[in-house]
Coordinates of C-alpha atoms in Angstrom, one line a residue:
X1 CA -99.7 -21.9 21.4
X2 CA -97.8 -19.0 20.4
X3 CA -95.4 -18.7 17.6
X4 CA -91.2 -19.2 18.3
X5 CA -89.2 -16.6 19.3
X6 CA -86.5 -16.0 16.7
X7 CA -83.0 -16.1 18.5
X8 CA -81.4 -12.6 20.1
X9 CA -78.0 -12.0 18.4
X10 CA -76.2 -9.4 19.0
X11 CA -76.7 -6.3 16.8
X12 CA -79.3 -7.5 14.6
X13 CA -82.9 -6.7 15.7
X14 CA -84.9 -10.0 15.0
X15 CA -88.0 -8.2 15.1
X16 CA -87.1 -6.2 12.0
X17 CA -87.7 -8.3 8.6
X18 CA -84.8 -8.9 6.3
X19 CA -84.7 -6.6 3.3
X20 CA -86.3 -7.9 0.2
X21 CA -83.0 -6.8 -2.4
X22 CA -80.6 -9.3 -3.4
X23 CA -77.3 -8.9 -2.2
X24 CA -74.8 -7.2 -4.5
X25 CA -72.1 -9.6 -6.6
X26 CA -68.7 -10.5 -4.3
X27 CA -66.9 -8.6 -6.8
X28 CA -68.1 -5.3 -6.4
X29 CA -67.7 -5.8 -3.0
X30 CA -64.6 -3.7 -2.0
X31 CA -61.4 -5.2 -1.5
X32 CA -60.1 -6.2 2.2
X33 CA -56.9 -4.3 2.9
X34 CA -55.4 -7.2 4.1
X35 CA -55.9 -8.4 0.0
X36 CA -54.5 -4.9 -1.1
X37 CA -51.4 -5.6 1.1
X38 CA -50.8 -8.7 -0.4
X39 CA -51.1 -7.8 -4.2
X40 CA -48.7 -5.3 -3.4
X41 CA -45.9 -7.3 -1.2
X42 CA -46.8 -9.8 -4.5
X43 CA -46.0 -7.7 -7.1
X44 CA -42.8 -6.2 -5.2
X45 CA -41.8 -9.9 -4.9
X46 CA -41.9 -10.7 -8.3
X47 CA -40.0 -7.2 -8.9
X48 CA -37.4 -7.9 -6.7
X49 CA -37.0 -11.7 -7.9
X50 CA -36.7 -10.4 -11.7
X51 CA -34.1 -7.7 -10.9
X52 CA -32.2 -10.2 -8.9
X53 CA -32.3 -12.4 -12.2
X54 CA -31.0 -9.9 -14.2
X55 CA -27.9 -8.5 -11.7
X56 CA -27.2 -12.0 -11.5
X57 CA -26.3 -12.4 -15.3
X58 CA -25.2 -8.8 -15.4
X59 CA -22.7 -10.2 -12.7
X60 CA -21.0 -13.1 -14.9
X61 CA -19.8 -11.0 -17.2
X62 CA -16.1 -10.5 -17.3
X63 CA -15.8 -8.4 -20.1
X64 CA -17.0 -5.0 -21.1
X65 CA -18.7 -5.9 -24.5
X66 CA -20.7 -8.5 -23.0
X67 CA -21.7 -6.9 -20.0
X68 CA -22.7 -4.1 -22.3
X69 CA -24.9 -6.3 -24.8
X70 CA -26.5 -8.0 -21.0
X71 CA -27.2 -4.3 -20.0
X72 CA -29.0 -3.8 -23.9
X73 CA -30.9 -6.9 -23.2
X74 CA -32.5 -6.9 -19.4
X75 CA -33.5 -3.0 -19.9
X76 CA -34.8 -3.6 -22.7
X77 CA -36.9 -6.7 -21.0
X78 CA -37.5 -4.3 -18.1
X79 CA -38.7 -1.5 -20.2
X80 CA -41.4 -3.3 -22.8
X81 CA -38.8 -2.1 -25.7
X82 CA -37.6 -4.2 -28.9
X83 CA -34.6 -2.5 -29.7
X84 CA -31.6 -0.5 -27.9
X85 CA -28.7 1.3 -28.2
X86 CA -26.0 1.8 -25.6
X87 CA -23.0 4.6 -26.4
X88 CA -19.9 3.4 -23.6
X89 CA -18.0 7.0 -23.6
X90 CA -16.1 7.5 -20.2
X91 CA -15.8 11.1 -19.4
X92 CA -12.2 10.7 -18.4
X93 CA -11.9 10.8 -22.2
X94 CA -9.7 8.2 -21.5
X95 CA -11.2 5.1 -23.4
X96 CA -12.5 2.8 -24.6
X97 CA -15.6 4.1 -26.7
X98 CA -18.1 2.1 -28.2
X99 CA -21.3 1.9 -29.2
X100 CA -23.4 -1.3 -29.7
X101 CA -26.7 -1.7 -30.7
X102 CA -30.2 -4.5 -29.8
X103 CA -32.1 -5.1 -32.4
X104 CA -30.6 -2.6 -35.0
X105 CA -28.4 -3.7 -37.8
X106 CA -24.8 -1.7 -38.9
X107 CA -27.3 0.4 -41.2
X108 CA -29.5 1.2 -38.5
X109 CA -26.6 2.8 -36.4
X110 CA -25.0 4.5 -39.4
X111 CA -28.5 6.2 -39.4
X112 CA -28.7 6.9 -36.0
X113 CA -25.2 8.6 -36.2
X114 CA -26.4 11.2 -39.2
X115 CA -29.0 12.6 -35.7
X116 CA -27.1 15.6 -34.9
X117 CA -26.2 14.2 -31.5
X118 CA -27.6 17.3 -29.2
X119 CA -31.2 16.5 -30.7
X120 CA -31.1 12.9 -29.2
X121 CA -31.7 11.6 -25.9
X122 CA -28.6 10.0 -25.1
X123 CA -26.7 13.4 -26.4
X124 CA -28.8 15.3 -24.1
X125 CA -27.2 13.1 -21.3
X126 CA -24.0 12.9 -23.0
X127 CA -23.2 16.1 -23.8
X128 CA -26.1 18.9 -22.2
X129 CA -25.5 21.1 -19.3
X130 CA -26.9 19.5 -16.1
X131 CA -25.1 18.2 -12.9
X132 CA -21.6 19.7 -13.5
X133 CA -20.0 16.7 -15.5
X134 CA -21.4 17.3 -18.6
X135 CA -25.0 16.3 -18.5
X136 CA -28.1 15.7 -16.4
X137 CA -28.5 12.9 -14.2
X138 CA -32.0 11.9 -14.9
X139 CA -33.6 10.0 -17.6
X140 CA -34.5 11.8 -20.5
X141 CA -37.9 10.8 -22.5
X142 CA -39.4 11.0 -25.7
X143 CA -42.2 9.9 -26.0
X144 CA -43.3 10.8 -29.7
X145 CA -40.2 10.8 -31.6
X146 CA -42.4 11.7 -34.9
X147 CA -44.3 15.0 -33.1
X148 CA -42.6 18.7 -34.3
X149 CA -42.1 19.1 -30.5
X150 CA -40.7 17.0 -27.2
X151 CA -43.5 17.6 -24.8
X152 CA -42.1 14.7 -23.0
X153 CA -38.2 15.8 -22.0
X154 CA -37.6 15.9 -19.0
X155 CA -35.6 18.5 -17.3
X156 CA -33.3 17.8 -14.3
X157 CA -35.9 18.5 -12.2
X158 CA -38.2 16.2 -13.7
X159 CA -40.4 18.7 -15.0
X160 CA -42.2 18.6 -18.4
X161 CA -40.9 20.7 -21.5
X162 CA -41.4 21.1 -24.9
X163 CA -38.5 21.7 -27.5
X164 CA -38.4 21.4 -30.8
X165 CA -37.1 17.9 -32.5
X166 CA -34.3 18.1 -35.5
X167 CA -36.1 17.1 -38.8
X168 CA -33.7 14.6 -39.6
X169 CA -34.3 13.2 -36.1
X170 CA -37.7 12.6 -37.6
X171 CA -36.9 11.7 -40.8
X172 CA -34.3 8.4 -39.3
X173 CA -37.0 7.7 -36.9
X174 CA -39.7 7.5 -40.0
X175 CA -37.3 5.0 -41.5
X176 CA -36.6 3.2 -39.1
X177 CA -40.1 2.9 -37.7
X178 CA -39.2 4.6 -34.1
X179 CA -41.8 5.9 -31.7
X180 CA -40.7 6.9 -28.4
X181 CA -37.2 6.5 -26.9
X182 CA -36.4 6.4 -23.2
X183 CA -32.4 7.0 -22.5
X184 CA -30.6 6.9 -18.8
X185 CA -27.2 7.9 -18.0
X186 CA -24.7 5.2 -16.9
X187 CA -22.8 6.9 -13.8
X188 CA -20.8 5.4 -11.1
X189 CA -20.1 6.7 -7.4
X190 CA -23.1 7.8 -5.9
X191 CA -25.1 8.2 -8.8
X192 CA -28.8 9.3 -9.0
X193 CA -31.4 6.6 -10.8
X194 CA -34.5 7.3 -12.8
X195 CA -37.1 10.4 -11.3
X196 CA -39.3 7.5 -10.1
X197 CA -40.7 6.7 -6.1
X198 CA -39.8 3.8 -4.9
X199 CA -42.5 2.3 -3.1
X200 CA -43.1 3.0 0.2
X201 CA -42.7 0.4 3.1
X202 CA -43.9 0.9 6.7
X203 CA -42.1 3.2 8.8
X204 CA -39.4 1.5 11.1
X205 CA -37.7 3.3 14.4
X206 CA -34.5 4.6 13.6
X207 CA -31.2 4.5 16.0
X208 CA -29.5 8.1 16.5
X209 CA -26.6 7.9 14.0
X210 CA -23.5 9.8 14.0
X211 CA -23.7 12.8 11.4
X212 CA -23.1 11.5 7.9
X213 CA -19.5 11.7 6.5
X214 CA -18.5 14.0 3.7
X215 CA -20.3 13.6 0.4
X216 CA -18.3 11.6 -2.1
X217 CA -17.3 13.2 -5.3
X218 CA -19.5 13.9 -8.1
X219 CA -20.7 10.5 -10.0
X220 CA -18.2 9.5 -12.9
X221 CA -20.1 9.5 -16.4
X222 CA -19.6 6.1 -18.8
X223 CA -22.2 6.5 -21.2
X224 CA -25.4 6.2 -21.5
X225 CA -28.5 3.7 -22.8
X226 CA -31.6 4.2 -24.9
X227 CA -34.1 1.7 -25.7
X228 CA -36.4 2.4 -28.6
X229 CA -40.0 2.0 -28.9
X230 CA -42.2 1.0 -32.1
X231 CA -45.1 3.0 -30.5
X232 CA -45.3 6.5 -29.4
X233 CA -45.4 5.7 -25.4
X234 CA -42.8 6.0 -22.3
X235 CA -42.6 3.4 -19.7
X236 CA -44.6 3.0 -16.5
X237 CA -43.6 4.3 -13.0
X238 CA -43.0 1.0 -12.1
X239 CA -41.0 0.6 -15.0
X240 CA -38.7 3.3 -14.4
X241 CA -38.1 2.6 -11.0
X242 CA -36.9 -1.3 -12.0
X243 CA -34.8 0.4 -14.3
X244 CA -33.2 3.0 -12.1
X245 CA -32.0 -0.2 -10.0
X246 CA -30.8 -2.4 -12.5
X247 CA -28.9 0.7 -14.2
X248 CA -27.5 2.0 -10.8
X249 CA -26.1 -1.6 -10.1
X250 CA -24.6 -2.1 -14.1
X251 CA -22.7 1.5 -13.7
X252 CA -20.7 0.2 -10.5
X253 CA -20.2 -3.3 -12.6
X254 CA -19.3 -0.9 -16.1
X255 CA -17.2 1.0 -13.8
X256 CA -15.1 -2.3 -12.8
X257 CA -15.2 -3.5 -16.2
X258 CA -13.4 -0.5 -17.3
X259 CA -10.4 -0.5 -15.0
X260 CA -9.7 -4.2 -16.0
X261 CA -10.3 -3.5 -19.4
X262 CA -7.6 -0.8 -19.2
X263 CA -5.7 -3.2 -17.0
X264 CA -5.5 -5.4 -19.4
X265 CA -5.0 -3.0 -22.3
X266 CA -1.7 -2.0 -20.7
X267 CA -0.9 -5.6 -20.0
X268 CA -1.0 -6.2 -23.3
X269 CA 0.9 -3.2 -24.7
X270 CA 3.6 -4.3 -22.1
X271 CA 3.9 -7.5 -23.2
X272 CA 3.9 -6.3 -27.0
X273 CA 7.2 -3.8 -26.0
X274 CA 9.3 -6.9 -24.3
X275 CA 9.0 -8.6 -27.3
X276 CA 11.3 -8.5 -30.6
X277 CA 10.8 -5.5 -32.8
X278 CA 10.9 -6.3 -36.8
X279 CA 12.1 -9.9 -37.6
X280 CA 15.7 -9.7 -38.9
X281 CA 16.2 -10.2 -42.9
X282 CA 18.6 -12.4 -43.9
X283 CA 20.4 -14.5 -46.8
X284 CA 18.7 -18.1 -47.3
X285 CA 15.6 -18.3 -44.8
X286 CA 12.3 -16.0 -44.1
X287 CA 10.5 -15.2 -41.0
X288 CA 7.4 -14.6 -39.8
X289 CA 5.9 -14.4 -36.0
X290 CA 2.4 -14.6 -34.7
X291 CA 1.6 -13.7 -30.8
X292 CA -1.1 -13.2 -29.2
X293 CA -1.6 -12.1 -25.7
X294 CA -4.7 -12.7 -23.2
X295 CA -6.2 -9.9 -21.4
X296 CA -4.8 -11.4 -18.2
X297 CA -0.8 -11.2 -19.3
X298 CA 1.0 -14.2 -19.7
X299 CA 4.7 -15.4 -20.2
X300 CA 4.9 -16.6 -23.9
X301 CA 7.7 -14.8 -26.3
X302 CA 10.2 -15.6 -28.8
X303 CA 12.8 -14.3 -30.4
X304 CA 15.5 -14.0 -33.8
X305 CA 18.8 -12.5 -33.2
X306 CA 21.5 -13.3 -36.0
X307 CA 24.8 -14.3 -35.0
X308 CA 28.7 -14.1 -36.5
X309 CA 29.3 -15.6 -39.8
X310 CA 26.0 -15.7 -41.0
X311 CA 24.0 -17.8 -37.6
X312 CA 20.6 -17.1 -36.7
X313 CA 19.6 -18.3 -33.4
X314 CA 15.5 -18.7 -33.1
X315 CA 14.1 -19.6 -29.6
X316 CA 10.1 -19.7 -28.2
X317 CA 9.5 -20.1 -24.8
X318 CA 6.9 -19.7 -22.1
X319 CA 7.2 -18.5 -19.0
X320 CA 5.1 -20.2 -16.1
X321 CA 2.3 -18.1 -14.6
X322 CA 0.2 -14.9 -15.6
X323 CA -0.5 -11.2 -14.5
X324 CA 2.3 -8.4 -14.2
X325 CA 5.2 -10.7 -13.0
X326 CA 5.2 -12.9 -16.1
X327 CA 6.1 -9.8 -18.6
X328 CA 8.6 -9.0 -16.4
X329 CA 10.0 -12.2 -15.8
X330 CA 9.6 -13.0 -19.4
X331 CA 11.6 -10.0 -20.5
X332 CA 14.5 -10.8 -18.0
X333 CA 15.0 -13.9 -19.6
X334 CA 15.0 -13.3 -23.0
X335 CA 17.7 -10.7 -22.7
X336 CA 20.2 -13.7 -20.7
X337 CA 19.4 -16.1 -23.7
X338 CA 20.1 -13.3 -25.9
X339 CA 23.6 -12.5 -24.7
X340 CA 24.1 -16.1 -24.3
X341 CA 23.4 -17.1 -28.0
X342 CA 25.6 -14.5 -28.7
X343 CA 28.8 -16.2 -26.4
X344 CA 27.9 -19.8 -27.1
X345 CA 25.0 -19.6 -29.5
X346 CA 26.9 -22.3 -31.4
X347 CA 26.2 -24.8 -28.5
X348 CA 22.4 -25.2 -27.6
X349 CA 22.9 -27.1 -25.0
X350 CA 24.9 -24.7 -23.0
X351 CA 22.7 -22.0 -23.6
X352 CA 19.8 -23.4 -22.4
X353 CA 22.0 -24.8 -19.2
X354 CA 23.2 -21.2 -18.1
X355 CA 19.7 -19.8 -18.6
X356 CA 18.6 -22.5 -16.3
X357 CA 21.3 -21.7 -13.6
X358 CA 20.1 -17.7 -14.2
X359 CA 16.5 -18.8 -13.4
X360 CA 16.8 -20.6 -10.3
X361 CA 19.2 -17.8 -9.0
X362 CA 17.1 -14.7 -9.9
X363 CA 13.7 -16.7 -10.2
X364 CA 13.6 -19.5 -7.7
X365 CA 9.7 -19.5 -7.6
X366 CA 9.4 -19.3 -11.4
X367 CA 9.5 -22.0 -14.0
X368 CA 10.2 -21.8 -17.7
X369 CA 9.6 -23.7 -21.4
X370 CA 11.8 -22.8 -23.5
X371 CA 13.4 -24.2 -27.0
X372 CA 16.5 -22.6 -28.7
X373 CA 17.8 -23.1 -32.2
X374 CA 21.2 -22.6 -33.7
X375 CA 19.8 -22.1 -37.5
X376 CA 22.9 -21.7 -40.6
X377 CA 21.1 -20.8 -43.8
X378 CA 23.5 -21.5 -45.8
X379 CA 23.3 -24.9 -44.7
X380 CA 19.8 -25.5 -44.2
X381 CA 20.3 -27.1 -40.8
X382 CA 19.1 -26.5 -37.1
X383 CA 20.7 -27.8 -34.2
X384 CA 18.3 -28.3 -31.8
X385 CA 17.7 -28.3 -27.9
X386 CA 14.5 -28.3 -25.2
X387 CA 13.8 -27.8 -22.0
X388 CA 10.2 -29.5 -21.2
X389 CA 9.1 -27.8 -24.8
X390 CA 6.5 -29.3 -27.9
X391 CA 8.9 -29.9 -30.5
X392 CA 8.9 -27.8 -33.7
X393 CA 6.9 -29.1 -36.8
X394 CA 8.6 -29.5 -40.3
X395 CA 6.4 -28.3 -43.3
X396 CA 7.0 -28.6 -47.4
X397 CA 6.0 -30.6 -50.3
X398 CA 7.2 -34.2 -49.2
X399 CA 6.7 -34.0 -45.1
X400 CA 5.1 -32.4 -42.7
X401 CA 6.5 -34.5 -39.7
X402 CA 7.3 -33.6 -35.9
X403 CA 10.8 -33.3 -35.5
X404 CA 11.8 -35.7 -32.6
X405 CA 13.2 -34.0 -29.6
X406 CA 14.6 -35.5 -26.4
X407 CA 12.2 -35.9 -23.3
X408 CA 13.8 -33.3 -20.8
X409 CA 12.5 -31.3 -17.9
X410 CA 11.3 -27.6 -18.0
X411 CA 13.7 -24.9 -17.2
X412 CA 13.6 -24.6 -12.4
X413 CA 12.3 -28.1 -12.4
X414 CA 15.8 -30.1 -11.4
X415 CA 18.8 -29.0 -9.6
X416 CA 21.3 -29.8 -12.8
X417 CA 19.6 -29.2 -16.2
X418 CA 21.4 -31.1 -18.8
X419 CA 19.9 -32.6 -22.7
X420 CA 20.9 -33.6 -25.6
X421 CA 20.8 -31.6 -28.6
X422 CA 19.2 -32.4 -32.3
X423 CA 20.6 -31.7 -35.9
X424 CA 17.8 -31.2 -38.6
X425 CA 18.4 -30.6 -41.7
X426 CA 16.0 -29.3 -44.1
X427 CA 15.1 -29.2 -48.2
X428 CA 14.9 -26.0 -49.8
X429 CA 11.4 -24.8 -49.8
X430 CA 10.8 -26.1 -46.2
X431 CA 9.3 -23.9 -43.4
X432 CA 10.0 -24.9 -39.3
X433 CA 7.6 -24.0 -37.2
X434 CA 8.8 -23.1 -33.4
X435 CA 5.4 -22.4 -31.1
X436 CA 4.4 -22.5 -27.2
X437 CA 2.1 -25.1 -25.6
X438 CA -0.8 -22.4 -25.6
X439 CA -0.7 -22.4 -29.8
X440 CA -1.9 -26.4 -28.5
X441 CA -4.2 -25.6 -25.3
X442 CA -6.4 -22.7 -27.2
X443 CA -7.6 -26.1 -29.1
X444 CA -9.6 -27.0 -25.7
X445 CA -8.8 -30.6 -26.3
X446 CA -6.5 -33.2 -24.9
X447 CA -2.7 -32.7 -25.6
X448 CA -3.0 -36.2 -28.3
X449 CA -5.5 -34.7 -29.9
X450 CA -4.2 -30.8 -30.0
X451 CA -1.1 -32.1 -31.7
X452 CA -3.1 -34.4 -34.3
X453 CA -5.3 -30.8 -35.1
X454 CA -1.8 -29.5 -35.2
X455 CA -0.4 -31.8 -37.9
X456 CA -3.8 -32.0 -39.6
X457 CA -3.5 -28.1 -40.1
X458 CA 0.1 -27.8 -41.0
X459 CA -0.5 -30.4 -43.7
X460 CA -3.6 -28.9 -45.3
X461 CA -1.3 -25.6 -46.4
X462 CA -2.0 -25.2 -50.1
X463 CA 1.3 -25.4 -52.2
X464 CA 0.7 -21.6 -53.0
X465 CA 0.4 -20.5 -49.6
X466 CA 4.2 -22.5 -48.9
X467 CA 6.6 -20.0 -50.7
X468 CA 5.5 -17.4 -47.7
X469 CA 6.2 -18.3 -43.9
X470 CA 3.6 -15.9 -42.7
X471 CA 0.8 -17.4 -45.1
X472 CA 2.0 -20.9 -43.7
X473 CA 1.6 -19.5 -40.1
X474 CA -2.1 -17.8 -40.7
X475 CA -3.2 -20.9 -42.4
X476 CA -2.5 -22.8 -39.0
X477 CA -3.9 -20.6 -36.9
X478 CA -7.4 -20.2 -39.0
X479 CA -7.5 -24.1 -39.0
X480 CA -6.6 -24.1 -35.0
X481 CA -9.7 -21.8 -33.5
X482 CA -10.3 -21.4 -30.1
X483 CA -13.1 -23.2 -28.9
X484 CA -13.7 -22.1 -25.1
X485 CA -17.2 -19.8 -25.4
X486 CA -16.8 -16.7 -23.1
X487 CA -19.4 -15.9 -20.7
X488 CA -22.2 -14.0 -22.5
X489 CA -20.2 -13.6 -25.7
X490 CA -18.1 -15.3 -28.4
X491 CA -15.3 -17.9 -28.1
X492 CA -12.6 -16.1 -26.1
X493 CA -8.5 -17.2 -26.0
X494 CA -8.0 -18.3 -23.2
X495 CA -4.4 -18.9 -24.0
X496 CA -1.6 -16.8 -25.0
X497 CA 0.5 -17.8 -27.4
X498 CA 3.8 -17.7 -29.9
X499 CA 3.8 -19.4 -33.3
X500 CA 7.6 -18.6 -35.5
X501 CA 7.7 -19.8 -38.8
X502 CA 11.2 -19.8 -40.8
X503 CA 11.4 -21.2 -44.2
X504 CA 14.3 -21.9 -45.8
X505 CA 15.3 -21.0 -49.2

């Protein structure tokens, strides 16, 4: 019988023996492309999920300084660094300038700034000739910062050259133990990003388009960021492309940041102008003011104005709501209580009922705090009226008591405003302090508790700080911190307020 046929498949000859070698390991077997395609769509996954991350946090920042120290932090997770430095210099020259530092302590900046500032990387961008607004747009690296020569700058057109490096340049980054540096400009409107490809995705069909509109001006220069290496190297393609995205992104957020900074810087000096200049001096009592304004605006003010035979009249109040119409409303109605305390000043009650008529004639959708004090030195004594306001706190040697005040309603609240007034009389040495509702809400804590802080503060004044209202007034304030963190930074106040001291002699 003759042996078995081995099967027929197809393209294998079964009449030709199998080789003898062993079959190479599965690992040097080349990769499918299929597995190649993968790692990659991998890898730009993880990419794209990291930068999201760090836009995200980049995003919750409301305020320049914190956004700035987020920026320090993701490039320098991006980049493989350990330290940082950011310079915030708009090119408007119009402010703010700053310059904050990762890793690095107050010394290490102060060394940083003996650099002659065109031998650094960020003062190439700064301050070097390049895309016509003072500097080139692409990254600048260094990637020995303790070499005689920069083999690694790059040019605005990305190619390598080598100038010499400033021997003090050396001599900090010696000290400071500094190897490399890698520094990108922070620009806004149509900036360009790091000299680095992105990676390249299939090919899709394009629809005609109509031709592209005009080019938009030439990107806006903020600053610019370096982050520091310990090791003479420069970061990766990859790298420098993550980093080109995450920095085009923060320039548009910086850039947003800026005009509410400014925003609010005007805000402020606006609501600084509507308020009293230089507390009046006067026989038998002494004055001191505190204010502080949020970035946002708000209505809080106060005010001194002496009156015929030796009056003063003191009045705080707040005005309901925030942003550019409280300053303005706020102004409005301390002039009208002015030239009312100076008609009937004598009769709180009546000036606090013609303000109210004022307000719902020229305000109707505004609302208003407000308490107003008809003060005689001479005499020691206060008569007293509110409209929906905390009553004033009584400081000295024997008492530090509230000072009880009728229940009424806020200034717009009712169609007839009408309260009675108060009479206090105080001991020589004794200081009155007049303040708004946000001296109270800064606390973060329920109104029960705010005022028990309050009273806990105003009686923990040591007897030397008592002779001088403004020492009485800081003491309060110091013991009264706000305790609402900001996002990414230190407590914030969230509350504007007013805080009028007046001791009497």
């Amino acid at each position: 019988m003759s042996a078995p046929h081995m099967p027929k498949v197809a393209g294998i000859n079964s009449t030709v023996p199998a080789p003898t070698q062993t079959a190479p390991p599965l690992d040097a077997l080349p990769a499918a492309p299929g597995v190649l395609i993968q790692d990659q769509l991998a890898g730009w996954v993880s990419d794209l999920t990291t930068l999201h991350e760090l836009t995200e946090r980049l995003a919750r920042t409301r305020f320049l300084d914190s956004a700035l120290h987020e920026l320090l932090r993701a490039g320098a997770a991006l980049a493989g660094a350990r330290r940082g430095l950011v310079l915030f210099e708009p090119a408007d020259g119009l402010g703010p300038v700053t310059t904050l530092g990762l890793g690095l302590s107050h010394a290490d900046l102060g060394h940083l700034e003996t650099v002659p500032r065109r031998a650094t990387s960020y003062g190439r961008l700064l301050d070097g000739d390049g895309d016509g607004i003072g500097g080139p747009a692409e990254p600048v690296v260094v990637p020995d910062l303790l070499a005689d020569t920069d083999a690694g700058a790059r040019a605005e057109a990305g190619t390598a050259t080598a100038t010499e490096k400033d021997p003090r340049q050396r001599e900090v980054a010696a000290r400071l133990g500094l190897g490399a540096s890698y520094a990108v400009p922070l620009l806004v409107g149509g900036a360009k990003g790091p000299p680095a490809e992105a990676p390249q995705l299939p090919q899709v069909p394009q629809l005609p388009q109509s031709p592209s509109p005009a080019q938009p001006p030439l990107p806006a220069k903020l600053g610019a960021a370096v982050w520091l290496y310990d090791e003479p190297t420069e970061p990766t393609e990859r790298q420098r492309h993550l980093i080109g995205l995450y920095v085009r992104y923060a320039g548009e957020h910086l850039s947003r940041l800026l005009e509410l900074e400014r925003a609010r810087a005007h805000m402020t000096t606006l609501t600084r102008e509507l308020l009293p200049g230089p507390l009046p001096r006067m026989p038998g009592v002494q004055l001191a003011a505190r204010h502080r304004t949020t970035p946002g605006g708000g209505g809080d003010w106060y005010d001194a104005l002496p009156l015929p035979e030796g009056a003063l009249s003191l009045a705080v109040g707040s005005v309901s709501g925030s942003g550019p119409g409280a300053p303005a409303a706020t102004g409005r109605l301390r002039a009208a209580l002015r030239a009312y305390a100076v008609m009937e000043g004598e009769d709180p009650i009546a000036v606090l009922s013609d303000l109210e008529l004022l307000l719902r004639l020229t305000e109707p959708a505004c609302t208003a705090t407000a308490l107003f004090a008809y003060a005689e030195p001479a005499r020691r004594t206060l008569l007293l009226a509110g409209a929906g306001h905390a009553p004033p706190l009584v400081v000295g040697d024997r008492r530090t008591e509230f000072v009880e005040t009728s229940l009424s309603a806020p200034l717009g609240m009712l169609s007839c405003w009408q309260a009675p007034s108060v009479e206090l009389v105080t001991a020589p040495g004794e200081t009155v302090l007049l303040y708004t509702d946000g001296l109270l809400r800064r606390t973060g804590e329920p109104m029960d508790r705010a005022f028990a802080r309050l009273h806990a503060a105003a009686a923990s004044v040591p007897a030397t700080a008592r002779d001088d209202p403004g020492a009485v007034a800081d003491h309060v304030l110091r013991a009264l911190p706000p305790t609402g963190p900001g996002p990414a930074g230190p407590p914030e106040p969230h509350e504007d307020f007013v805080l009028l001291a007046a001791r009497f002699e």
